[in-house]
mmCIF file of C-alpha atoms in Angstrom:
data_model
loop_
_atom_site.group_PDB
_atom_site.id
_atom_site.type_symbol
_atom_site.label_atom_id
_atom_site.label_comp_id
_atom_site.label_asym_id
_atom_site.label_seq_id
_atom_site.Cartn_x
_atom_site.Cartn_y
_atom_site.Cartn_z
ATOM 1 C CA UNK A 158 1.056 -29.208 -8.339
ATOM 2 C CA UNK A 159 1.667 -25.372 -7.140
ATOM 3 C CA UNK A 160 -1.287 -23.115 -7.653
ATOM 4 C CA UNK A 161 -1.036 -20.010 -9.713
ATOM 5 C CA UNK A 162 -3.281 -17.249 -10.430
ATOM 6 C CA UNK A 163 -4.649 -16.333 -13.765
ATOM 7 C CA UNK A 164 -5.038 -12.290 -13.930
ATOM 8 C CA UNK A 165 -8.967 -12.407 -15.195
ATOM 9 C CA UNK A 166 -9.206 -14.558 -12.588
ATOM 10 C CA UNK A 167 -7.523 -11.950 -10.240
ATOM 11 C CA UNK A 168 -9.815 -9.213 -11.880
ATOM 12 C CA UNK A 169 -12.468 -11.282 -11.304
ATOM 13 C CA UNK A 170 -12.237 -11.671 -7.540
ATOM 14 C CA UNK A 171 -10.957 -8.357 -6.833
ATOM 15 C CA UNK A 172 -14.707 -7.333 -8.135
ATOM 16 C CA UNK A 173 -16.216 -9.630 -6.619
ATOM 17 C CA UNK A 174 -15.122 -7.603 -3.019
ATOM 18 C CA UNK A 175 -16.204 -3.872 -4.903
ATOM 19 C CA UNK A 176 -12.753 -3.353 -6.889
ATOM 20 C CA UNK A 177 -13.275 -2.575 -9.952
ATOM 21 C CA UNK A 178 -9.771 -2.885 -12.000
ATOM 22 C CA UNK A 179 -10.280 -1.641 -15.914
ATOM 23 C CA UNK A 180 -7.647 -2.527 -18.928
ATOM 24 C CA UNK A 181 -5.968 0.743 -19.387
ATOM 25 C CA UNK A 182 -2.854 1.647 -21.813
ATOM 26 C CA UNK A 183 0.873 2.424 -19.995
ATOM 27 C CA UNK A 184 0.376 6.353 -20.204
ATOM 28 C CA UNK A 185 -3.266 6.347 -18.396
ATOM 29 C CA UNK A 186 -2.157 2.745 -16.057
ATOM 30 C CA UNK A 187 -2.061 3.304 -11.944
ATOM 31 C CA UNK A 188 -1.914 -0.629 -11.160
ATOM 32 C CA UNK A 189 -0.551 -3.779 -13.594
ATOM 33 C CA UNK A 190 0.296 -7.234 -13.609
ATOM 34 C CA UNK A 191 3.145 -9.308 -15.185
ATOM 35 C CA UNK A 192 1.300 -12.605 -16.246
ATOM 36 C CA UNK A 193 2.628 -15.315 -18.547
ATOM 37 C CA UNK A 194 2.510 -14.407 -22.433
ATOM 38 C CA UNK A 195 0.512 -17.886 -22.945
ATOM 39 C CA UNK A 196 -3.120 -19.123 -22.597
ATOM 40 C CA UNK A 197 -2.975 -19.157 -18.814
ATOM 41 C CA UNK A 198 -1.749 -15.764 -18.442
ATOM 42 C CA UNK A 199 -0.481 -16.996 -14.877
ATOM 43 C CA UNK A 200 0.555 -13.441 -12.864
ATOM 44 C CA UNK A 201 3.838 -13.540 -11.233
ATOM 45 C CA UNK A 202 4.094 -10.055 -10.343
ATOM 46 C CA UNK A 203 1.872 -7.023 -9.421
ATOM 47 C CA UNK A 204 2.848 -3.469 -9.258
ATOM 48 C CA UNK A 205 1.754 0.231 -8.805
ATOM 49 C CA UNK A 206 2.733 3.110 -10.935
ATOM 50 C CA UNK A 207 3.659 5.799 -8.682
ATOM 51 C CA UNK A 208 4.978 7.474 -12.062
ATOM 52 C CA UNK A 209 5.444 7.620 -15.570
ATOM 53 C CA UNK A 210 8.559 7.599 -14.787
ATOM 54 C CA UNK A 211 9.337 5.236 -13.181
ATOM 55 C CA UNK A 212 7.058 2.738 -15.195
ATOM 56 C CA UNK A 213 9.859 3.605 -17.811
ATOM 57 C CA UNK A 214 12.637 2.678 -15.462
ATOM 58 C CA UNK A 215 10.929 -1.034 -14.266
ATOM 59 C CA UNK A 216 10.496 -1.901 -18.193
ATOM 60 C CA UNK A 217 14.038 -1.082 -18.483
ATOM 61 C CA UNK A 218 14.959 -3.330 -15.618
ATOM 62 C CA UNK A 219 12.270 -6.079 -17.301
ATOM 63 C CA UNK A 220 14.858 -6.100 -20.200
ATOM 64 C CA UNK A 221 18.005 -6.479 -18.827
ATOM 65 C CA UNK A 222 20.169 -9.410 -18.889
ATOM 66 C CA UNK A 223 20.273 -10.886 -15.270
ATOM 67 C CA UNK A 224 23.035 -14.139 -16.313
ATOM 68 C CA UNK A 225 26.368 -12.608 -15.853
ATOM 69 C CA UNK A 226 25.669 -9.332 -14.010
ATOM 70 C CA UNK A 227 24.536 -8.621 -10.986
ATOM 71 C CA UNK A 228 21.363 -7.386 -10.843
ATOM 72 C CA UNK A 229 17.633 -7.228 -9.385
ATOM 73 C CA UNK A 230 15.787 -10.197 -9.138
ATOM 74 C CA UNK A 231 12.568 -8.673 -11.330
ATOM 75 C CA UNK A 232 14.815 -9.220 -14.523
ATOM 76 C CA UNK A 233 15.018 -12.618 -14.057
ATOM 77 C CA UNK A 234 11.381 -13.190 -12.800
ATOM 78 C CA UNK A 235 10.185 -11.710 -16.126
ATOM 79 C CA UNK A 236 12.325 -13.355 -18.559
ATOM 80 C CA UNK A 237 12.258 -16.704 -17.054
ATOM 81 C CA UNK A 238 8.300 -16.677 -16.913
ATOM 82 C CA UNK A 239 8.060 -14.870 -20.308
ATOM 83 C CA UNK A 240 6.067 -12.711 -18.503
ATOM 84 C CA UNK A 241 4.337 -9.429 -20.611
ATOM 85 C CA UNK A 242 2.697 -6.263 -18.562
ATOM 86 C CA UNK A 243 -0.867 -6.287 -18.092
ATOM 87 C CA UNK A 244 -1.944 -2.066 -17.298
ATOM 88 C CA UNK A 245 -5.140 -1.282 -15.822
ATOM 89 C CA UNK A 246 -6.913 1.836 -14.010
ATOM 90 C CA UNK A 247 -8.415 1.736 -10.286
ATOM 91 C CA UNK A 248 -11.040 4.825 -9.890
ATOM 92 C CA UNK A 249 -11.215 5.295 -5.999
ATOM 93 C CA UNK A 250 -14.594 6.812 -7.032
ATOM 94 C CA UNK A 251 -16.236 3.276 -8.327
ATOM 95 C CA UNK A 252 -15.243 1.258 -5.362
ATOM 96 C CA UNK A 253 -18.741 -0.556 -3.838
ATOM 97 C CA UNK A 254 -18.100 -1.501 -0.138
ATOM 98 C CA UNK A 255 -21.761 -2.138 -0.533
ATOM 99 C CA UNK A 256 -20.421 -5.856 -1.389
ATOM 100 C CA UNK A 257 -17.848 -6.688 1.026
ATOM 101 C CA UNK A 258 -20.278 -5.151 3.746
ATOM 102 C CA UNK A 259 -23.163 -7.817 2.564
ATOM 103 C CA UNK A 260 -21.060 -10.540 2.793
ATOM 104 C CA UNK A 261 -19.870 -9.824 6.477
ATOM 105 C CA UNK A 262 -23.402 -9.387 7.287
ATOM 106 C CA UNK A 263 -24.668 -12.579 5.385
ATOM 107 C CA UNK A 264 -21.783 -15.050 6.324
ATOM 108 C CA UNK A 265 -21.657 -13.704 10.176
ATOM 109 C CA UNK A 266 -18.211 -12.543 9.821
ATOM 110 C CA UNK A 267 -16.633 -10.937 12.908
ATOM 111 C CA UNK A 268 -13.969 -9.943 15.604
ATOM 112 C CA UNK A 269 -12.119 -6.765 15.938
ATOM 113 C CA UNK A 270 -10.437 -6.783 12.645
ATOM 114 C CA UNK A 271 -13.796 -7.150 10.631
ATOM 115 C CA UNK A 272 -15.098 -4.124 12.765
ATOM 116 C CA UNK A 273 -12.564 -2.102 12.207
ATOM 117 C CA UNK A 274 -12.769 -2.459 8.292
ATOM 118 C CA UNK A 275 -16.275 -2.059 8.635
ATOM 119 C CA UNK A 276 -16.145 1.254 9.958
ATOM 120 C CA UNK A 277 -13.794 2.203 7.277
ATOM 121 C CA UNK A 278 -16.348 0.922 5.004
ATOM 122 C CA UNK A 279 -18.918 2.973 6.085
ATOM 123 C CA UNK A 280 -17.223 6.212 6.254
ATOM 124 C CA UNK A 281 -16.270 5.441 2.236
ATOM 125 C CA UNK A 282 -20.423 5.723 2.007
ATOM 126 C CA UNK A 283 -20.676 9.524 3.610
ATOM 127 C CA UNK A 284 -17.199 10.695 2.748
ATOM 128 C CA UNK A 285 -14.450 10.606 0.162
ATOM 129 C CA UNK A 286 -12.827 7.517 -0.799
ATOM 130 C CA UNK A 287 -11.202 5.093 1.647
ATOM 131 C CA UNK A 288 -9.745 2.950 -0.485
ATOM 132 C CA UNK A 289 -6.381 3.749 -2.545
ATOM 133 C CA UNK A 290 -4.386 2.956 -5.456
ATOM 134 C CA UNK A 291 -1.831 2.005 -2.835
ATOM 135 C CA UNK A 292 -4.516 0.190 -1.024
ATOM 136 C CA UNK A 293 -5.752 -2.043 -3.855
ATOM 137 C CA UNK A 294 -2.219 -3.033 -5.189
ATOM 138 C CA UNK A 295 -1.754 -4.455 -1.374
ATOM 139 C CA UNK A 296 -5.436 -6.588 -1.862
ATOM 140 C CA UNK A 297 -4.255 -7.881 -5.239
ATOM 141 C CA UNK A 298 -0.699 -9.087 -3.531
ATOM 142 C CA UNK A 299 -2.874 -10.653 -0.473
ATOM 143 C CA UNK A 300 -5.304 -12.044 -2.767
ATOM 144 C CA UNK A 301 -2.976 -14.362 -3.813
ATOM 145 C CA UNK A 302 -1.016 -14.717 -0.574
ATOM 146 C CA UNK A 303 -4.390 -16.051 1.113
ATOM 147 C CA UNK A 304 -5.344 -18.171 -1.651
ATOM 148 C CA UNK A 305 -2.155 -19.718 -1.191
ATOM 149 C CA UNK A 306 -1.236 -18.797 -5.010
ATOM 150 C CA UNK A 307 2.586 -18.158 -5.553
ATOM 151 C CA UNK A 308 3.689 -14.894 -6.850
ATOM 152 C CA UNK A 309 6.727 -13.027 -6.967
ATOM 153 C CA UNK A 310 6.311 -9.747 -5.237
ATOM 154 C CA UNK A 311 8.688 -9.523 -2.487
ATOM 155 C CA UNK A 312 6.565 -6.455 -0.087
ATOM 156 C CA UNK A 313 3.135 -7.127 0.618
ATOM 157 C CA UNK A 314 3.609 -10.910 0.216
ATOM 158 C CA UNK A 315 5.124 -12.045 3.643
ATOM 159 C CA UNK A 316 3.476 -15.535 4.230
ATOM 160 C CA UNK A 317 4.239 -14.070 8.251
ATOM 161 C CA UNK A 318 2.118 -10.950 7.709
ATOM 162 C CA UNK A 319 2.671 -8.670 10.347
ATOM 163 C CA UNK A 320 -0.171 -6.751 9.840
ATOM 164 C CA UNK A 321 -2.874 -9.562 8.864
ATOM 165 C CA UNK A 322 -5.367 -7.564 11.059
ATOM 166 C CA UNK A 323 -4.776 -4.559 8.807
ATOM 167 C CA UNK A 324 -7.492 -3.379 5.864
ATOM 168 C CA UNK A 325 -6.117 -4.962 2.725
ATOM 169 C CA UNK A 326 -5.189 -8.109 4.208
ATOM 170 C CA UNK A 327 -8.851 -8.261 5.628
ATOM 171 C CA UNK A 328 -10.173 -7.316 2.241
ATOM 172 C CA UNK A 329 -7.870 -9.891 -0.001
ATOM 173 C CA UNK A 330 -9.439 -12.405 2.821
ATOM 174 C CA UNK A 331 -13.266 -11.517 2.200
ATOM 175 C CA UNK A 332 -12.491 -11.512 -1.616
ATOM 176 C CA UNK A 333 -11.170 -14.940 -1.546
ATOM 177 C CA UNK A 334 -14.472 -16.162 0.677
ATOM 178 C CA UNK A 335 -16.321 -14.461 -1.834
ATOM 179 C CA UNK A 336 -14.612 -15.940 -5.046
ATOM 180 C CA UNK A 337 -15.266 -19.301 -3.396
ATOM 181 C CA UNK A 338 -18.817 -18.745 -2.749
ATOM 182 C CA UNK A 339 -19.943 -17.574 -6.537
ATOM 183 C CA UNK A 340 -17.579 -20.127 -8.051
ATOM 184 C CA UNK A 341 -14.627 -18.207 -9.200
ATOM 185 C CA UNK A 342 -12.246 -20.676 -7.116
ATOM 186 C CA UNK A 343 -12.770 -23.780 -5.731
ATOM 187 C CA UNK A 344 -14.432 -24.130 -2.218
ATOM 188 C CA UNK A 345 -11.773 -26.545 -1.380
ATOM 189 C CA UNK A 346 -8.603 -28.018 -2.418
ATOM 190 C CA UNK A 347 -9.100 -31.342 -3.583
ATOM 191 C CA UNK A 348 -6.354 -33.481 -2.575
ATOM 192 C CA UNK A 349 -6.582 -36.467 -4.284
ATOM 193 C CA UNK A 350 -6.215 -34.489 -7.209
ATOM 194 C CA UNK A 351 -2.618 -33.253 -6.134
ATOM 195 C CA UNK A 352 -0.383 -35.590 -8.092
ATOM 196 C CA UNK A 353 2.252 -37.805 -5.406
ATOM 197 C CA UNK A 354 5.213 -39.440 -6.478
ATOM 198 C CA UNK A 355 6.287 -42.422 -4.959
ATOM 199 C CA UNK A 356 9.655 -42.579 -3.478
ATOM 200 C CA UNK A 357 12.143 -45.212 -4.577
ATOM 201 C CA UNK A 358 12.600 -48.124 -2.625
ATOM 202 C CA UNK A 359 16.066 -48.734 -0.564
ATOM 203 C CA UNK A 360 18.109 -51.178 -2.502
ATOM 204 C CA UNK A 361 19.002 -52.467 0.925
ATOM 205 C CA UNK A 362 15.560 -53.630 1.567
#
């Protein structure tokens, strides 16, 4: 059974590290999510809106046919997933490191990597804010890359990450630690529960 993401569920953990995502309407939107347009609202794609403009332009490309032309990929993604746009608002402003800094502390996390975004975390206490729109739409893509949770970005999502040291891909990490500790995903996998198929026997035999 592959694992997929629901987007509360996304919200959810994103919060759970100090990112606080809020619904928002297309003209006020900086992040969104294409989820499935059913009860599971399964996201297969997340996104950053540079622009109004170009927010007009990718529902454009949601909507065109992708079966005999040749096109991007992101038409068919949406269509075959019957996939509708979630839009929410980031506020640099209401990001809490306070959270992702407690849970370093309290589960001994370490090494350069978890210094480095420490620092980072700290300055966002004394300065302005260290963590971007840019920033956050990279944590919700390696949110799901590190919960190994499919989705259908093509940048951000390398399962070869080339910079998994760097301070989103540390971030998505903590979140996911986090999201297992309160409950909001499972501490482990359980494989039993992974449905097997057994293979047909040679008719040789």
């Amino acid at each position: 059974m592959v694992k997929l993401m629901n987007a509360d569920q996304l919200v959810k953990i994103a919060a759970g590290a100090g990112i606080f995502l809020h619904e928002a309407t297309p003209e006020t939107e900086n992040l969104y999510v294409y989820a499935t347009d059913d009860s599971q609202a399964h996201t297969v794609y997340v996104g950053k809106s540079a622009s109004r403009a170009r927010s007009t332009g990718e529902v454009n490309v949601e909507g065109q046919d992708y079966k005999d032309r040749i096109g991007v990929g992101f038409s068919a993604l949406i269509k075959e997933n019957n996939a509708t746009r979630r839009s929410f608002r980031y506020d640099p402003t209401s990001f809490d490191p306070a959270l992702l800094l407690r849970h370093i502390e309290e589960h001994e996390w370490g090494g350069p990597a978890i210094e480095a975004l420490r620092e980072r975390l700290d300055a966002h206490l004394v300065a302005a804010p260290t963590i971007s729109v840019e920033d956050v739409e990279k944590v919700l893509v390696r949110i799901h890359v590190n919960t190994g949770r499919l989705i259908g970005n093509s940048q951000f999502a390398s399962q070869w990450e080339a910079t998994v040291n760097g301070a989103p891909n540390v971030i998505a990490v903590l979140a996911a630690d986090i999201a297992r500790q309160n409950g909001t995903l499972p501490k482990d996998t359980d494989v039993d529960a992974v449905p097997t198929v057994e293979r047909p026997r040679d008719e040789a035999e």
